[in-house]
Amino acid sequence: MNFPYSRAAAQVFGLFSLLFSQDTFAGEIKIRLRTSPIDTVEIAGLDSSGTMFLSLNGLAQALQLTSGLNEGVRKIEVKVDNRRLKFSAGSPFIIVTDIGSSSSSVYQMPRGVLLKDKTYYAPLGPFISFFDNMW
């Protein structure tokens, strides 16, 4: 199978498997994340116009990452290692700040982050590619 992403991203993508259920509403999906060889967690997702989106809130909770919401400006912030990742509803940009040096970088995804019922969703494929390039 050919992946449109690098080998490392394909390996990360291999951690995700989609589980479609008849009990979900149209457009809502569940994404199963393998956290160890024997453990998995389900994270909410959306299918919008053929693009799969991963819940950033759900990912942070499943991986026990520190996160915070600012509903006034429609942003979510997730701390991963020594980096702070900021996502804004409607924006395709991810702002990455190195906590130690306070230096920031900006990355662009092809689609913006979705916000539905206080849950933020990032496009799955580009999000995996982003992580491949970050680590």
Short mmCIF file of N, CA and C in Angstrom, two decimals, residues 12-135:
data_model
loop_
_atom_site.label_atom_id
_atom_site.label_comp_id
_atom_site.label_asym_id
_atom_site.label_seq_id
_atom_site.Cartn_x
_atom_site.Cartn_y
_atom_site.Cartn_z
N VAL A 12 3.20 6.03 12.00
CA VAL A 12 2.29 6.68 12.95
C VAL A 12 0.85 6.41 12.54
N PHE A 13 0.57 6.55 11.23
CA PHE A 13 -0.78 6.31 10.74
C PHE A 13 -1.20 4.87 11.04
N GLY A 14 -0.24 3.96 11.07
CA GLY A 14 -0.54 2.57 11.38
C GLY A 14 -1.08 2.40 12.79
N LEU A 15 -0.85 3.38 13.65
CA LEU A 15 -1.40 3.31 15.00
C LEU A 15 -2.89 3.61 15.01
N PHE A 16 -3.38 4.23 13.97
CA PHE A 16 -4.78 4.60 13.91
C PHE A 16 -5.56 3.60 13.06
N SER A 17 -6.68 3.19 13.55
CA SER A 17 -7.58 2.40 12.71
C SER A 17 -8.97 2.97 12.86
N LEU A 18 -9.69 3.00 11.79
CA LEU A 18 -11.02 3.59 11.83
C LEU A 18 -12.05 2.54 12.20
N LEU A 19 -12.97 2.95 13.01
CA LEU A 19 -14.06 2.08 13.40
C LEU A 19 -15.35 2.83 13.10
N PHE A 20 -16.02 2.43 12.06
CA PHE A 20 -17.28 3.06 11.71
C PHE A 20 -18.39 2.26 12.36
N SER A 21 -19.33 2.96 12.95
CA SER A 21 -20.40 2.30 13.66
C SER A 21 -21.74 2.78 13.13
N GLN A 22 -22.71 1.89 13.10
CA GLN A 22 -24.05 2.27 12.69
C GLN A 22 -24.70 3.17 13.72
N ASP A 23 -24.17 3.20 14.93
CA ASP A 23 -24.75 4.00 16.00
C ASP A 23 -24.31 5.46 15.94
N THR A 24 -23.34 5.79 15.08
CA THR A 24 -22.86 7.16 15.03
C THR A 24 -23.74 7.98 14.10
N PHE A 25 -23.77 9.29 14.34
CA PHE A 25 -24.52 10.19 13.49
C PHE A 25 -23.74 10.39 12.20
N ALA A 26 -24.42 10.87 11.16
CA ALA A 26 -23.76 11.12 9.89
C ALA A 26 -22.59 12.06 10.10
N GLY A 27 -21.43 11.67 9.59
CA GLY A 27 -20.25 12.50 9.69
C GLY A 27 -19.40 12.21 10.91
N GLU A 28 -19.97 11.64 11.95
CA GLU A 28 -19.19 11.33 13.16
C GLU A 28 -18.57 9.94 13.02
N ILE A 29 -17.29 9.85 13.37
CA ILE A 29 -16.58 8.57 13.32
C ILE A 29 -15.85 8.38 14.63
N LYS A 30 -15.36 7.20 14.83
CA LYS A 30 -14.50 6.90 15.97
C LYS A 30 -13.16 6.46 15.42
N ILE A 31 -12.10 6.97 16.00
CA ILE A 31 -10.75 6.61 15.58
C ILE A 31 -10.12 5.88 16.75
N ARG A 32 -9.64 4.70 16.48
CA ARG A 32 -9.03 3.89 17.53
C ARG A 32 -7.52 4.11 17.50
N LEU A 33 -6.99 4.50 18.65
CA LEU A 33 -5.55 4.76 18.79
C LEU A 33 -4.95 3.66 19.65
N ARG A 34 -3.94 3.03 19.12
CA ARG A 34 -3.23 1.99 19.86
C ARG A 34 -2.18 2.69 20.72
N THR A 35 -2.31 2.59 22.04
CA THR A 35 -1.39 3.24 22.96
C THR A 35 -0.29 2.31 23.43
N SER A 36 -0.47 1.02 23.22
CA SER A 36 0.56 0.02 23.52
C SER A 36 0.19 -1.22 22.70
N PRO A 37 1.02 -2.25 22.71
CA PRO A 37 0.68 -3.44 21.92
C PRO A 37 -0.66 -4.07 22.30
N ILE A 38 -1.15 -3.83 23.52
CA ILE A 38 -2.41 -4.47 23.92
C ILE A 38 -3.51 -3.48 24.27
N ASP A 39 -3.20 -2.18 24.35
CA ASP A 39 -4.19 -1.19 24.76
C ASP A 39 -4.56 -0.26 23.61
N THR A 40 -5.84 0.05 23.53
CA THR A 40 -6.33 1.02 22.57
C THR A 40 -7.31 1.95 23.25
N VAL A 41 -7.46 3.14 22.71
CA VAL A 41 -8.47 4.08 23.16
C VAL A 41 -9.21 4.57 21.92
N GLU A 42 -10.47 4.92 22.12
CA GLU A 42 -11.25 5.48 21.02
C GLU A 42 -11.30 6.99 21.17
N ILE A 43 -11.07 7.66 20.05
CA ILE A 43 -11.10 9.11 20.01
C ILE A 43 -12.13 9.52 18.98
N ALA A 44 -12.91 10.53 19.31
CA ALA A 44 -13.92 11.02 18.39
C ALA A 44 -13.27 11.60 17.14
N GLY A 45 -13.98 11.49 16.05
CA GLY A 45 -13.53 12.06 14.80
C GLY A 45 -14.72 12.49 13.98
N LEU A 46 -14.45 13.17 12.90
CA LEU A 46 -15.48 13.61 11.96
C LEU A 46 -15.03 13.27 10.56
N ASP A 47 -15.99 12.98 9.70
CA ASP A 47 -15.73 12.83 8.27
C ASP A 47 -16.47 13.97 7.60
N SER A 48 -15.73 14.93 7.08
CA SER A 48 -16.31 16.11 6.46
C SER A 48 -15.83 16.22 5.02
N SER A 49 -16.73 16.08 4.09
CA SER A 49 -16.41 16.18 2.67
C SER A 49 -15.26 15.26 2.28
N GLY A 50 -15.25 14.06 2.84
CA GLY A 50 -14.24 13.07 2.50
C GLY A 50 -12.92 13.22 3.24
N THR A 51 -12.82 14.19 4.13
CA THR A 51 -11.62 14.37 4.94
C THR A 51 -11.93 13.94 6.36
N MET A 52 -11.04 13.11 6.92
CA MET A 52 -11.22 12.68 8.31
C MET A 52 -10.53 13.66 9.24
N PHE A 53 -11.19 13.98 10.33
CA PHE A 53 -10.68 14.91 11.33
C PHE A 53 -10.60 14.18 12.67
N LEU A 54 -9.55 14.47 13.44
CA LEU A 54 -9.30 13.87 14.73
C LEU A 54 -9.60 14.89 15.83
N SER A 55 -10.30 14.47 16.88
CA SER A 55 -10.57 15.35 18.00
C SER A 55 -9.29 15.65 18.76
N LEU A 56 -8.92 16.92 18.81
CA LEU A 56 -7.73 17.32 19.56
C LEU A 56 -7.99 17.21 21.05
N ASN A 57 -9.21 17.52 21.49
CA ASN A 57 -9.57 17.37 22.90
C ASN A 57 -9.44 15.91 23.31
N GLY A 58 -9.98 15.02 22.48
CA GLY A 58 -9.94 13.59 22.76
C GLY A 58 -8.53 13.04 22.74
N LEU A 59 -7.70 13.52 21.81
CA LEU A 59 -6.31 13.07 21.74
C LEU A 59 -5.56 13.47 23.00
N ALA A 60 -5.74 14.73 23.42
CA ALA A 60 -5.06 15.21 24.63
C ALA A 60 -5.49 14.39 25.85
N GLN A 61 -6.77 14.12 25.94
CA GLN A 61 -7.27 13.34 27.08
C GLN A 61 -6.74 11.91 27.03
N ALA A 62 -6.78 11.29 25.87
CA ALA A 62 -6.35 9.89 25.74
C ALA A 62 -4.86 9.72 26.04
N LEU A 63 -4.06 10.71 25.66
CA LEU A 63 -2.61 10.62 25.88
C LEU A 63 -2.17 11.33 27.16
N GLN A 64 -3.13 11.79 27.92
CA GLN A 64 -2.90 12.47 29.20
C GLN A 64 -1.96 13.66 29.02
N LEU A 65 -2.25 14.47 28.00
CA LEU A 65 -1.49 15.67 27.73
C LEU A 65 -2.21 16.86 28.36
N THR A 66 -1.45 17.82 28.82
CA THR A 66 -2.02 19.03 29.38
C THR A 66 -2.62 19.85 28.24
N SER A 67 -3.86 20.29 28.41
CA SER A 67 -4.49 21.10 27.37
C SER A 67 -5.37 22.15 28.02
N GLY A 68 -5.69 23.16 27.23
CA GLY A 68 -6.57 24.22 27.72
C GLY A 68 -7.35 24.81 26.57
N LEU A 69 -8.55 25.28 26.88
CA LEU A 69 -9.43 25.89 25.88
C LEU A 69 -9.59 27.37 26.21
N ASN A 70 -9.68 28.18 25.17
CA ASN A 70 -10.06 29.58 25.32
C ASN A 70 -11.25 29.78 24.40
N GLU A 71 -12.44 29.64 24.98
CA GLU A 71 -13.66 29.70 24.18
C GLU A 71 -13.89 31.08 23.58
N GLY A 72 -13.39 32.12 24.26
CA GLY A 72 -13.58 33.48 23.77
C GLY A 72 -12.94 33.71 22.41
N VAL A 73 -11.77 33.14 22.21
CA VAL A 73 -11.07 33.30 20.93
C VAL A 73 -11.05 32.00 20.12
N ARG A 74 -11.78 31.00 20.60
CA ARG A 74 -11.96 29.71 19.89
C ARG A 74 -10.63 29.04 19.59
N LYS A 75 -9.84 28.80 20.68
CA LYS A 75 -8.52 28.17 20.54
C LYS A 75 -8.38 27.03 21.54
N ILE A 76 -7.55 26.05 21.14
CA ILE A 76 -7.15 24.98 22.04
C ILE A 76 -5.62 24.95 22.04
N GLU A 77 -5.06 24.70 23.20
CA GLU A 77 -3.62 24.60 23.35
C GLU A 77 -3.32 23.24 23.96
N VAL A 78 -2.34 22.54 23.39
CA VAL A 78 -1.95 21.22 23.88
C VAL A 78 -0.44 21.23 24.10
N LYS A 79 -0.02 20.76 25.27
CA LYS A 79 1.40 20.70 25.58
C LYS A 79 1.90 19.28 25.29
N VAL A 80 2.94 19.20 24.46
CA VAL A 80 3.56 17.92 24.11
C VAL A 80 5.06 18.08 24.37
N ASP A 81 5.57 17.30 25.31
CA ASP A 81 6.97 17.41 25.71
C ASP A 81 7.27 18.85 26.10
N ASN A 82 8.24 19.46 25.44
CA ASN A 82 8.61 20.84 25.77
C ASN A 82 8.04 21.84 24.76
N ARG A 83 6.95 21.45 24.10
CA ARG A 83 6.33 22.31 23.09
C ARG A 83 4.86 22.56 23.43
N ARG A 84 4.43 23.75 23.06
CA ARG A 84 3.02 24.11 23.21
C ARG A 84 2.45 24.27 21.80
N LEU A 85 1.39 23.52 21.49
CA LEU A 85 0.76 23.56 20.18
C LEU A 85 -0.55 24.33 20.30
N LYS A 86 -0.74 25.33 19.45
CA LYS A 86 -1.97 26.13 19.48
C LYS A 86 -2.72 25.96 18.17
N PHE A 87 -4.01 25.70 18.30
CA PHE A 87 -4.90 25.53 17.17
C PHE A 87 -6.08 26.48 17.33
N SER A 88 -6.51 27.09 16.24
CA SER A 88 -7.67 27.99 16.28
C SER A 88 -8.74 27.47 15.33
N ALA A 89 -9.99 27.54 15.78
CA ALA A 89 -11.12 27.11 14.94
C ALA A 89 -11.11 27.90 13.64
N GLY A 90 -11.24 27.19 12.53
CA GLY A 90 -11.30 27.80 11.22
C GLY A 90 -9.94 28.06 10.59
N SER A 91 -8.89 27.95 11.36
CA SER A 91 -7.54 28.25 10.86
C SER A 91 -6.79 26.98 10.51
N PRO A 92 -6.06 27.00 9.39
CA PRO A 92 -5.23 25.84 9.03
C PRO A 92 -3.85 25.88 9.67
N PHE A 93 -3.59 26.88 10.51
CA PHE A 93 -2.25 27.06 11.06
C PHE A 93 -2.11 26.43 12.45
N ILE A 94 -0.95 25.83 12.69
CA ILE A 94 -0.57 25.32 14.00
C ILE A 94 0.62 26.17 14.45
N ILE A 95 0.49 26.77 15.62
CA ILE A 95 1.59 27.55 16.17
C ILE A 95 2.28 26.68 17.22
N VAL A 96 3.57 26.45 17.01
CA VAL A 96 4.35 25.60 17.90
C VAL A 96 5.35 26.48 18.62
N THR A 97 5.27 26.47 19.95
CA THR A 97 6.18 27.27 20.76
C THR A 97 7.05 26.36 21.60
N ASP A 98 8.36 26.55 21.49
CA ASP A 98 9.29 25.84 22.35
C ASP A 98 9.23 26.52 23.71
N ILE A 99 8.85 25.79 24.74
CA ILE A 99 8.63 26.38 26.06
C ILE A 99 9.93 26.92 26.65
N GLY A 100 11.03 26.23 26.44
CA GLY A 100 12.31 26.67 27.01
C GLY A 100 12.83 27.96 26.41
N SER A 101 12.75 28.08 25.09
CA SER A 101 13.33 29.25 24.43
C SER A 101 12.28 30.30 24.05
N SER A 102 11.02 29.96 24.14
CA SER A 102 9.90 30.82 23.74
C SER A 102 9.90 31.14 22.25
N SER A 103 10.68 30.40 21.46
CA SER A 103 10.66 30.62 20.01
C SER A 103 9.46 29.86 19.43
N SER A 104 8.88 30.44 18.38
CA SER A 104 7.68 29.86 17.77
C SER A 104 7.90 29.58 16.30
N SER A 105 7.19 28.58 15.81
CA SER A 105 7.14 28.24 14.39
C SER A 105 5.69 28.07 14.01
N VAL A 106 5.41 28.30 12.74
CA VAL A 106 4.04 28.17 12.25
C VAL A 106 4.02 27.13 11.14
N TYR A 107 3.06 26.21 11.23
CA TYR A 107 2.87 25.18 10.22
C TYR A 107 1.46 25.31 9.65
N GLN A 108 1.31 25.03 8.36
CA GLN A 108 0.02 25.16 7.72
C GLN A 108 -0.47 23.81 7.23
N MET A 109 -1.72 23.50 7.58
CA MET A 109 -2.40 22.30 7.07
C MET A 109 -3.27 22.74 5.89
N PRO A 110 -3.65 21.82 5.02
CA PRO A 110 -4.47 22.22 3.87
C PRO A 110 -5.90 22.60 4.23
N ARG A 111 -6.38 22.18 5.39
CA ARG A 111 -7.74 22.52 5.83
C ARG A 111 -7.67 23.06 7.24
N GLY A 112 -8.62 23.91 7.57
CA GLY A 112 -8.66 24.51 8.89
C GLY A 112 -9.19 23.56 9.94
N VAL A 113 -8.97 23.92 11.18
CA VAL A 113 -9.46 23.17 12.33
C VAL A 113 -10.97 23.41 12.45
N LEU A 114 -11.71 22.36 12.71
CA LEU A 114 -13.16 22.46 12.90
C LEU A 114 -13.47 22.56 14.38
N LEU A 115 -14.54 23.24 14.71
CA LEU A 115 -15.03 23.33 16.08
C LEU A 115 -16.49 22.93 16.09
N LYS A 116 -16.80 21.91 16.89
CA LYS A 116 -18.18 21.43 17.01
C LYS A 116 -18.42 21.07 18.46
N ASP A 117 -19.38 21.74 19.08
CA ASP A 117 -19.76 21.46 20.47
C ASP A 117 -18.55 21.48 21.41
N LYS A 118 -17.76 22.53 21.33
CA LYS A 118 -16.57 22.74 22.18
C LYS A 118 -15.47 21.72 21.96
N THR A 119 -15.53 20.98 20.86
CA THR A 119 -14.50 20.00 20.50
C THR A 119 -13.81 20.48 19.22
N TYR A 120 -12.49 20.48 19.24
CA TYR A 120 -11.69 20.92 18.11
C TYR A 120 -11.20 19.71 17.34
N TYR A 121 -11.27 19.79 16.01
CA TYR A 121 -10.89 18.67 15.15
C TYR A 121 -9.86 19.13 14.12
N ALA A 122 -8.75 18.40 14.03
CA ALA A 122 -7.70 18.67 13.04
C ALA A 122 -7.78 17.63 11.93
N PRO A 123 -7.48 18.01 10.69
CA PRO A 123 -7.48 17.01 9.60
C PRO A 123 -6.45 15.92 9.89
N LEU A 124 -6.90 14.69 9.87
CA LEU A 124 -6.09 13.56 10.35
C LEU A 124 -4.78 13.38 9.58
N GLY A 125 -4.83 13.26 8.27
CA GLY A 125 -3.62 13.02 7.48
C GLY A 125 -2.58 14.12 7.64
N PRO A 126 -2.95 15.38 7.45
CA PRO A 126 -1.97 16.46 7.65
C PRO A 126 -1.46 16.54 9.09
N PHE A 127 -2.31 16.22 10.05
CA PHE A 127 -1.88 16.24 11.44
C PHE A 127 -0.80 15.19 11.69
N ILE A 128 -0.95 14.01 11.11
CA ILE A 128 0.06 12.96 11.24
C ILE A 128 1.36 13.39 10.56
N SER A 129 1.26 14.01 9.39
CA SER A 129 2.45 14.51 8.70
C SER A 129 3.16 15.57 9.53
N PHE A 130 2.37 16.42 10.18
CA PHE A 130 2.93 17.45 11.05
C PHE A 130 3.76 16.80 12.16
N PHE A 131 3.21 15.78 12.80
CA PHE A 131 3.94 15.10 13.87
C PHE A 131 5.18 14.41 13.33
N ASP A 132 5.10 13.88 12.14
CA ASP A 132 6.27 13.24 11.53
C ASP A 132 7.40 14.25 11.38
N ASN A 133 7.07 15.46 11.00
CA ASN A 133 8.08 16.50 10.80
C ASN A 133 8.57 17.09 12.11
N MET A 134 7.76 17.04 13.15
CA MET A 134 8.13 17.61 14.43
C MET A 134 9.06 16.70 15.23
N TRP A 135 8.84 15.38 15.13
CA TRP A 135 9.62 14.46 15.97
C TRP A 135 10.34 13.47 15.13
#
